[in-house]
XYZ file of C-alpha atoms in Angstrom:
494
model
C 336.725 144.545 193.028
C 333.641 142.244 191.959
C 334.251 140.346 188.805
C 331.610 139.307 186.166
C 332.907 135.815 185.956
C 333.463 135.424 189.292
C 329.978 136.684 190.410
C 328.389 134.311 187.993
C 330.383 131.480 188.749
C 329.351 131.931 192.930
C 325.763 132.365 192.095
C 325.230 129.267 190.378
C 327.696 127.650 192.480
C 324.742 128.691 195.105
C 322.058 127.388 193.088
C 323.606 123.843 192.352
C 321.609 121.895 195.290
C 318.288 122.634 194.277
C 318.912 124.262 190.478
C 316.707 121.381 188.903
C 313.644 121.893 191.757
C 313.601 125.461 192.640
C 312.286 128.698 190.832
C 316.180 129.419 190.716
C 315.759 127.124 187.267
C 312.470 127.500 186.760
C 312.649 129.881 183.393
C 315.004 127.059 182.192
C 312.539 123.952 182.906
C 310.150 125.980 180.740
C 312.637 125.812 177.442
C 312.991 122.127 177.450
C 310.311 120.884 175.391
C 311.247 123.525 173.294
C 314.689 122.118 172.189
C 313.024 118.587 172.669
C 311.028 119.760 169.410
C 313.702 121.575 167.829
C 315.910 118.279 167.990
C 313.394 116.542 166.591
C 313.491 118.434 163.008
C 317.456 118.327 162.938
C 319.614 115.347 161.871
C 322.767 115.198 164.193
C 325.121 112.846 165.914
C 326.682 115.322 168.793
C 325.305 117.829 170.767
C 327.253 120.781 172.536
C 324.635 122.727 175.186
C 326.390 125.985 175.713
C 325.619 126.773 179.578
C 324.672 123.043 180.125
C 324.546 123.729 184.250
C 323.755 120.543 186.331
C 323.280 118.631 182.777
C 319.698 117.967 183.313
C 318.469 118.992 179.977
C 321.214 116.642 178.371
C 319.711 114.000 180.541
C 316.544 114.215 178.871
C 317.692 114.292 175.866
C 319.794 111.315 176.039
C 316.854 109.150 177.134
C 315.351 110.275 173.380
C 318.939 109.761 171.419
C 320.881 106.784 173.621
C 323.451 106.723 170.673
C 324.452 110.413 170.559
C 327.325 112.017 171.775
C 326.657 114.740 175.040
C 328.584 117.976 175.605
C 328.486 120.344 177.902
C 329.950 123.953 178.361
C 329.269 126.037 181.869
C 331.708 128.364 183.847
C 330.635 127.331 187.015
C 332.455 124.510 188.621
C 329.684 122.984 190.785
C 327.659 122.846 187.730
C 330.321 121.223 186.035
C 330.576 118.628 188.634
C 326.979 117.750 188.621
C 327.031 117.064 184.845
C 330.414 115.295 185.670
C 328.837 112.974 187.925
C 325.584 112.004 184.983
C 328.685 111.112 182.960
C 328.793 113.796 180.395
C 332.135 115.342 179.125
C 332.418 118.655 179.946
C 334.266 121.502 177.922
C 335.116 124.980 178.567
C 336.257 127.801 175.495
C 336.942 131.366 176.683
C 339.940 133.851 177.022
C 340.030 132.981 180.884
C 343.150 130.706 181.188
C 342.994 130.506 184.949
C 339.107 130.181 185.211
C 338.399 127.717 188.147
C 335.871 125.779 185.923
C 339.137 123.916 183.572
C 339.666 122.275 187.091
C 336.840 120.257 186.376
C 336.306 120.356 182.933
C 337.300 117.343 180.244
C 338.505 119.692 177.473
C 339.676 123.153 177.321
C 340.223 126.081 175.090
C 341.825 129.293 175.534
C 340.769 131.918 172.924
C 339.593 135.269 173.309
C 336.767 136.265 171.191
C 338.754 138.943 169.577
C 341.359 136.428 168.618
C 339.588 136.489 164.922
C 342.020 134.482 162.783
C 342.593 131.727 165.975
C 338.962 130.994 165.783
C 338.372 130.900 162.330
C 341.242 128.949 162.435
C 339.572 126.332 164.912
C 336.215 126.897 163.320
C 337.259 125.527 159.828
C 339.249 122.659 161.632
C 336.302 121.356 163.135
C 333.855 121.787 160.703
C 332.046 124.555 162.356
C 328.270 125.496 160.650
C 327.872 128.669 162.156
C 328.137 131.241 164.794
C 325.949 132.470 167.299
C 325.841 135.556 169.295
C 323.846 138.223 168.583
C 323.450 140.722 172.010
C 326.878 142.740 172.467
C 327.958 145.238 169.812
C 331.902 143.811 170.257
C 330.788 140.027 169.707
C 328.491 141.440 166.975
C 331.880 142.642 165.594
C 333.927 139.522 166.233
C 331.385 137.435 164.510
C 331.007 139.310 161.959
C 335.295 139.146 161.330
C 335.667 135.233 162.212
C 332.551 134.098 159.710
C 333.812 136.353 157.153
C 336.994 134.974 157.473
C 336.444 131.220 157.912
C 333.592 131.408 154.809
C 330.854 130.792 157.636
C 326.752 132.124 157.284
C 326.692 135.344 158.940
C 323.826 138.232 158.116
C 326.510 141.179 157.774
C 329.675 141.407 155.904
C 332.880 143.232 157.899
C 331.976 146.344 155.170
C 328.465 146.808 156.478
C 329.907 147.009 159.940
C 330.741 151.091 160.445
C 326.731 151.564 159.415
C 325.716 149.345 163.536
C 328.973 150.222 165.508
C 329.695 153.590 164.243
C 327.243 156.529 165.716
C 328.809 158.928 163.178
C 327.922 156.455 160.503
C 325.326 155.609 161.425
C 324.032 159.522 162.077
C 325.494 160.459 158.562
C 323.006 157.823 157.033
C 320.143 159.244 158.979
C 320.965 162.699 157.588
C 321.242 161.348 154.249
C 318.311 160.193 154.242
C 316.402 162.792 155.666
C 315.237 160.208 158.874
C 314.825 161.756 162.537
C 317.438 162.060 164.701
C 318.847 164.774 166.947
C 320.595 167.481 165.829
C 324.531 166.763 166.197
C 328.251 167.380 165.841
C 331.662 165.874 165.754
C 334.330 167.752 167.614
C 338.040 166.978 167.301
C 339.488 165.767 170.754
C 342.431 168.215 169.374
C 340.032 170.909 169.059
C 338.819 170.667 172.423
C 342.286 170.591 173.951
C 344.144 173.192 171.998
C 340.957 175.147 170.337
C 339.915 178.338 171.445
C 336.213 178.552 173.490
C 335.244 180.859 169.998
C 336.060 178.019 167.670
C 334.525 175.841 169.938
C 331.364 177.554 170.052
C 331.288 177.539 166.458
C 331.794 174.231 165.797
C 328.436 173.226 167.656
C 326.682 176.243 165.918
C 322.659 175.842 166.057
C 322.615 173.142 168.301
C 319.991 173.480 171.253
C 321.003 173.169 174.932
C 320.727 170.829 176.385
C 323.188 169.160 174.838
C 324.927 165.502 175.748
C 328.553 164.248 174.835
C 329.114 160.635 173.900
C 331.510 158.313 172.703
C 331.473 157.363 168.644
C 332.070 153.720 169.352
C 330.097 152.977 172.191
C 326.886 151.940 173.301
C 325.079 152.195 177.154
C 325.529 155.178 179.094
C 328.796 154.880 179.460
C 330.957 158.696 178.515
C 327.843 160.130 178.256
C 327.628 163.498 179.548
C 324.438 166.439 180.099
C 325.639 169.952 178.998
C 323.425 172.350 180.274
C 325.442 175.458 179.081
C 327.698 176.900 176.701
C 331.164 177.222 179.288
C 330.631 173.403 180.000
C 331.255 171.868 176.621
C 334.724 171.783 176.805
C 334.970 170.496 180.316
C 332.317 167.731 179.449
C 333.614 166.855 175.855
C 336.944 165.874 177.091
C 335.488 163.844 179.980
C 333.532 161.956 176.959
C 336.761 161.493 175.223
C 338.443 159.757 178.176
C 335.872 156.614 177.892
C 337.395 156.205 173.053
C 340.368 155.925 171.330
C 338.527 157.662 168.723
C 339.906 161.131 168.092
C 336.097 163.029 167.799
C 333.226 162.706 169.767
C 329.584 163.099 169.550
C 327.712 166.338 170.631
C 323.961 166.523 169.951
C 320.764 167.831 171.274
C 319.455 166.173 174.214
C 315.573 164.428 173.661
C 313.605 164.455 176.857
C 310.903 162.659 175.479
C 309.840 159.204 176.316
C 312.559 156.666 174.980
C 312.283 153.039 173.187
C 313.842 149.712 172.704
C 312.643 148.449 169.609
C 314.211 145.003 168.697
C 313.748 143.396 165.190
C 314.641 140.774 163.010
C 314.895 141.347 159.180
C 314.115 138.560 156.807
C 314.326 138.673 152.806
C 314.609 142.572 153.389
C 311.368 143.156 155.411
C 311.574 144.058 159.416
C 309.663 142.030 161.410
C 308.947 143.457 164.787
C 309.684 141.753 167.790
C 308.967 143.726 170.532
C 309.081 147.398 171.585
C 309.089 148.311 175.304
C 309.502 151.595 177.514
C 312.777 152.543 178.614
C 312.732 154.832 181.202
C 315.073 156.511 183.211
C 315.188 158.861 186.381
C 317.238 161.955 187.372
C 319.131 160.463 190.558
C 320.520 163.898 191.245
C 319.578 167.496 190.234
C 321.775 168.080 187.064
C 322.746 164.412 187.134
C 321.951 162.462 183.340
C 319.113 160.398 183.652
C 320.080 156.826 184.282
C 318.115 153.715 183.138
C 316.086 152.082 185.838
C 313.132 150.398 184.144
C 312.207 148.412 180.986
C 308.273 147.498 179.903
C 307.274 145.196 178.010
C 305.037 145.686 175.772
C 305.559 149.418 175.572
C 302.244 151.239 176.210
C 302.525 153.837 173.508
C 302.938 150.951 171.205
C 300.103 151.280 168.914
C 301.953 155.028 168.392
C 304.817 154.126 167.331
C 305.431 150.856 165.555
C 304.710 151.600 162.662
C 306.640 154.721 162.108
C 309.611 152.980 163.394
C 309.193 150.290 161.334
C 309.254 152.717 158.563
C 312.347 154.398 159.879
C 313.823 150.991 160.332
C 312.950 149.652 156.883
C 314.341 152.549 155.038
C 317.925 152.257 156.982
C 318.331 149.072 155.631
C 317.574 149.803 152.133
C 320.336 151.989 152.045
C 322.836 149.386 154.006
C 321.449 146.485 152.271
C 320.888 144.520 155.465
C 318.649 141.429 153.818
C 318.387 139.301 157.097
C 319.585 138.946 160.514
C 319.198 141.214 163.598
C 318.450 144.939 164.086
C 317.548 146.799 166.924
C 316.661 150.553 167.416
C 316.890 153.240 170.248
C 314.460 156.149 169.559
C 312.398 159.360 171.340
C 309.015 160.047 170.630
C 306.545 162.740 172.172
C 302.911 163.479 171.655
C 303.002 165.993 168.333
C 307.035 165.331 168.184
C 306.596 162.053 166.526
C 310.045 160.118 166.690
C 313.954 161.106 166.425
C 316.290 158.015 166.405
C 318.640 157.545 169.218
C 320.990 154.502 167.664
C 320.299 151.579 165.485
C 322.708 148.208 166.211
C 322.723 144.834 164.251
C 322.005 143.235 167.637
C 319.666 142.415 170.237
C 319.823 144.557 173.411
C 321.345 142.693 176.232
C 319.284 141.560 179.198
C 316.143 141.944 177.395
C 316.104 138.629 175.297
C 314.870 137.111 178.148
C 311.473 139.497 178.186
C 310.375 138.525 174.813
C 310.175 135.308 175.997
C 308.766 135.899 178.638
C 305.680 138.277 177.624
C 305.272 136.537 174.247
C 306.832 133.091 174.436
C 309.473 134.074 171.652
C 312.543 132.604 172.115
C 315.401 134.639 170.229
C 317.853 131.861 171.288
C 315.357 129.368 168.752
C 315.488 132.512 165.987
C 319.236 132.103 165.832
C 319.924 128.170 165.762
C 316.671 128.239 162.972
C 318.907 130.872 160.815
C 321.575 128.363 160.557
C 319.202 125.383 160.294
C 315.798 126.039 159.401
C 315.414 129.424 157.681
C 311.876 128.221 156.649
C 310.791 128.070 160.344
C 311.394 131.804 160.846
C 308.612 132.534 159.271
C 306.517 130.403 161.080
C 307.471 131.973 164.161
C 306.369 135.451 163.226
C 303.563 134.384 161.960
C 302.872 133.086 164.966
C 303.627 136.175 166.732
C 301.530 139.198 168.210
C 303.118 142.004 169.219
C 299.753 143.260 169.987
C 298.750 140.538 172.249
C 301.299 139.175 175.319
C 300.756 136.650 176.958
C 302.390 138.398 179.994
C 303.322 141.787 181.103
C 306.913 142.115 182.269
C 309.779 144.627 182.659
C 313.977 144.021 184.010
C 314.334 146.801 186.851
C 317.289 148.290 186.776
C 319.105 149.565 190.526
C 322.171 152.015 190.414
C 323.512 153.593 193.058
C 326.635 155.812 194.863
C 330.184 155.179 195.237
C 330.225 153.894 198.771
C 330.865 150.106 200.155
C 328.372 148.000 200.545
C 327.459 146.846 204.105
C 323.564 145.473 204.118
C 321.460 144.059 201.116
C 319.198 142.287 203.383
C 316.338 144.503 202.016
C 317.496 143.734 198.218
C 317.824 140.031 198.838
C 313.921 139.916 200.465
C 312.875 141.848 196.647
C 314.747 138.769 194.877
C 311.893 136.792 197.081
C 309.232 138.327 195.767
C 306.673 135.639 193.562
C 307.029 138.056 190.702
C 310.510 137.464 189.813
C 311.614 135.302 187.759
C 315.224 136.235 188.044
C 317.118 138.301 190.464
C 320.754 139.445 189.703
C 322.300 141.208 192.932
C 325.911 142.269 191.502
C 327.704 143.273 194.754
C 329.331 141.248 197.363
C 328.514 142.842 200.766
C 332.661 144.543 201.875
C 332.476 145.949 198.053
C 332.742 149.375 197.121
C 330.420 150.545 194.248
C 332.954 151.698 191.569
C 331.762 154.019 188.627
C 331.801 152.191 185.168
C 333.558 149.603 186.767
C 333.341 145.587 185.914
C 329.019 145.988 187.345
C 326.791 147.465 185.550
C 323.634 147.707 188.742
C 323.340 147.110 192.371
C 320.943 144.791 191.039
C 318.102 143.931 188.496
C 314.766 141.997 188.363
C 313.112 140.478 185.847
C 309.305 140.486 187.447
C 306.433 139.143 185.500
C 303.015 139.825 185.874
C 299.068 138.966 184.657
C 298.551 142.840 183.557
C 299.975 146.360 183.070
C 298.176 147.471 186.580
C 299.660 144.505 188.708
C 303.122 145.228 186.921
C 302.724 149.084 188.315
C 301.854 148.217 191.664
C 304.460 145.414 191.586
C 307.383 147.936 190.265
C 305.779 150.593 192.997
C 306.345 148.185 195.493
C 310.324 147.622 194.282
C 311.258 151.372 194.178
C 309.948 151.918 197.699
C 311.556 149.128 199.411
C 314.945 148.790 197.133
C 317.649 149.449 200.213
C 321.590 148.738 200.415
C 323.366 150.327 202.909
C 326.838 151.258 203.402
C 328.905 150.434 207.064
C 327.698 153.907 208.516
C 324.253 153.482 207.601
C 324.161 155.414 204.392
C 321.760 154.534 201.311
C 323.778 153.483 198.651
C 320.539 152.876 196.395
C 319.807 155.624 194.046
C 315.621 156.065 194.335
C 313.981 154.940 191.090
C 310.531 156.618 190.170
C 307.890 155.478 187.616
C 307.660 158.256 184.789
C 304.725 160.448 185.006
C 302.797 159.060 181.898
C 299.877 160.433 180.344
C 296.742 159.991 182.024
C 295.004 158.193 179.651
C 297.708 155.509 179.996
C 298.059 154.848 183.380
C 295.515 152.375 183.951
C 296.272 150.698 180.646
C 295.519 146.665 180.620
């Protein structure tokens, strides 16, 4: 079975030879000069780089500040030897006590992130400013619980919590307030086991097929079933229920319209937009729910929707008295629809960070270390900001495929190749079997950049046709992907 840390710790292990040359670390070369002028506005004597790799950064930086202290954090072991061997002090913190990267390291800590009163504990014992992590909804949650607890800056209190990790909380709002959203229902997991198909039935009264079943308490695609007719909500409701603890689930109508990633940051109670980008999906299989295979950056119906989501946005946190701090939005919208809300998190989205960067040169890593630091450089960095104006076009492509073993990625390995990408992430080892909701999310993504919307098309075109992985008997284990069929007006967008 193929393991996150594992995985991550052999790819970089890969990459430590040439890591400080090749286009392997070429996105990180580019955010150098970056922290060279964020250092240069902070007063410190240590400095901790958090995924510090072969310590070349920390090099630099040493040259400026020959009197301060160097640490360096990275789960990969040849990494850790290559900052070893510049003569930095290496230390690893996670809830892996047999990861092979304490072999090398100077210092280590075993805590699990949901461990809340051990690392508050730790964090008031060594004088901890602050806590950053802002792009799962469970470290959202665990951050939220440790500052609270250990009197540390955080932008949501433990009480605000239910309104971001709670759909049903988060829906009731919505409702209250009279915002878009789908229409939906909470059925008992006791109802659907012992209930009759009548009471059933009536429980999801005035709903319109289709319908889809998801958890309450998570986020992704994960439990998420289509119901296409009355006699399968019971069969499809309990498979929801077997990915919670919680004891109801979510029913509610199914949106085909195009969907959205909208992620924000608010700041003395006003949401500033940071991007908003496509997120489409295709039907692998007839009957099959959609699954996510592409995200665009900058969205091209973005001069349609921003500012009613903003609106939608705006008036959510009114009501949970959000003030500052992170906030991201899932939402449908249609030509004469106009929008319904999907989900709203206190979060960024995971593996898109790296695409606001990279199409507008905003850096949500510098947003977070300025909100402990330098609040008053926030707003210098939206109002430096366009969302109407990249600098790039880009979009992570997203590859899922069947439950067979994997045999030949020769085809996806040539993609990773390709002068567009700036970074490839193949998940499987070749002698793996693909395993549903198991520890990988993809086959594989890409994050491809390009000059224009056109080249990014032809570019993405050129991935869905040629994206292969085979299985020992030959077999495509690669689920097709296919471009939504956009408007006409926008398909030749710049």
């Amino acid at each position: 079975m193929a393991d996150y840390k594992k995985l991550s710790e052999s790819t970089f292990n890969m990459q430590t030879k040439t890591y400080d040359t090749d286009k392997n670390g070429k996105h990180a070369r580019t955010l150098y000069q970056h922290v060279i002028n964020q250092l240069e506005t902070i007063k410190f004597d240590n400095l901790l780089d958090v995924g510090c790799g072969t310590g070349e950064i920390l090099t630099t930086v040493k040259r400026l500040y020959p009197n301060t202290s160097m640490y360096g954090i990275d789960v990969s072991e040849e990494m850790l030897k290559k900052a070893k061997e510049k003569g930095y002090e290496t230390v690893v913190c996670d809830g892996y006590a047999d990861g092979i990267a304490r072999t090398y390291a100077d210092k280590a800590y075993t805590i699990p992130v949901t461990d809340v009163d051990a690392i508050a504990l730790m964090c008031r014992e060594e004088g901890v400013d602050g806590i950053i992590t802002s792009f799962s909804d469970l470290l959202l949650e665990c951050m939220v619980k440790i500052a609270d607890k250990a009197g540390l800056p955080c932008y949501l209190k433990p009480e605000q919590l239910s309104w971001y990790r709670d759909k049903s909380a988060c829906r009731d709002v919505l409702d209250k307030l009279g915002l878009p959203a789908p229409g939906f229902r909470k059925i008992s997991v006791e109802l659907l086991k012992q209930g009759s198909e009548e009471e059933i039935q009536q429980s999801i009264a005035n709903l319109q097929y289709p319908l889809i079943s998801k958890p309450l308490d998570k986020y992704g695609s994960r439990g998420i079933f289509i119901i296409h007719h009355s006699d399968e909500v019971r069969k499809k409701a309990l498979q929801t229920a077997e990915y919670t603890d919680c004891q109801e689930i979510l029913v509610e109508e199914y949106n085909d319209g195009y969907e959205f990633n909208m992620m924000t940051w608010v700041m003395d109670g006003k949401v500033n937009v940071i991007s908003i980008a496509d997120r489409e999906k295709t039907e692998m299989e007839e009957g099959m729910l959609p699954l996510s295979t592409r995200n665009v950056y900058p969205s091209r119906f973005l001069a349609e929707v921003e500012k009613s989501a903003t609106d939608i946005l705006q008036n959510y946190i009114r009501y949970t008295g959000q003030t500052e701090g992170a906030l991201s939005m899932q939402f449908f919208w249609k030509p004469g629809r106009g929008i319904q809300v999907c989900e709203i998190a206190g979060r960024f989205f995971g593996y898109e960070h790296e695409l606001t960067d990279m199409v507008y040169g905003f850096q949500t890593e510098e947003l977070l270390l300025d909100y402990l630091y330098e609040k008053d450089r926030i707003k210098e960095m939206f109002d430096r900001h366009d969302i109407y104006h990249p600098v790039k076009y880009g979009a992570v492509l997203y590859f899922q495929g069947r439950q067979l073993q994997i045999a030949d990625q020769t085809a996806a390995c040539e993609l990773a190749k390709e002068k567009c990408v700036v970074k490839p992430w193949i998940f499987y080892k070749e002698g793996e079997h693909v395993i549903e909701y198991g520890p990988n999310p993809y086959l594989a993504l890409y994050y491809i950049e390009t000059e224009n919307r056109r080249q990014l098309e032809m570019e993405t075109e050129k991935f869905f046709s040629e994206m292969s992985i085979r299985d020992p008997e030959g077999r495509e284990v690669a689920y097709r992907n296919k471009i939504p069929e956009y408007e006409k007006e926008k398909k030749t967008d710049d």
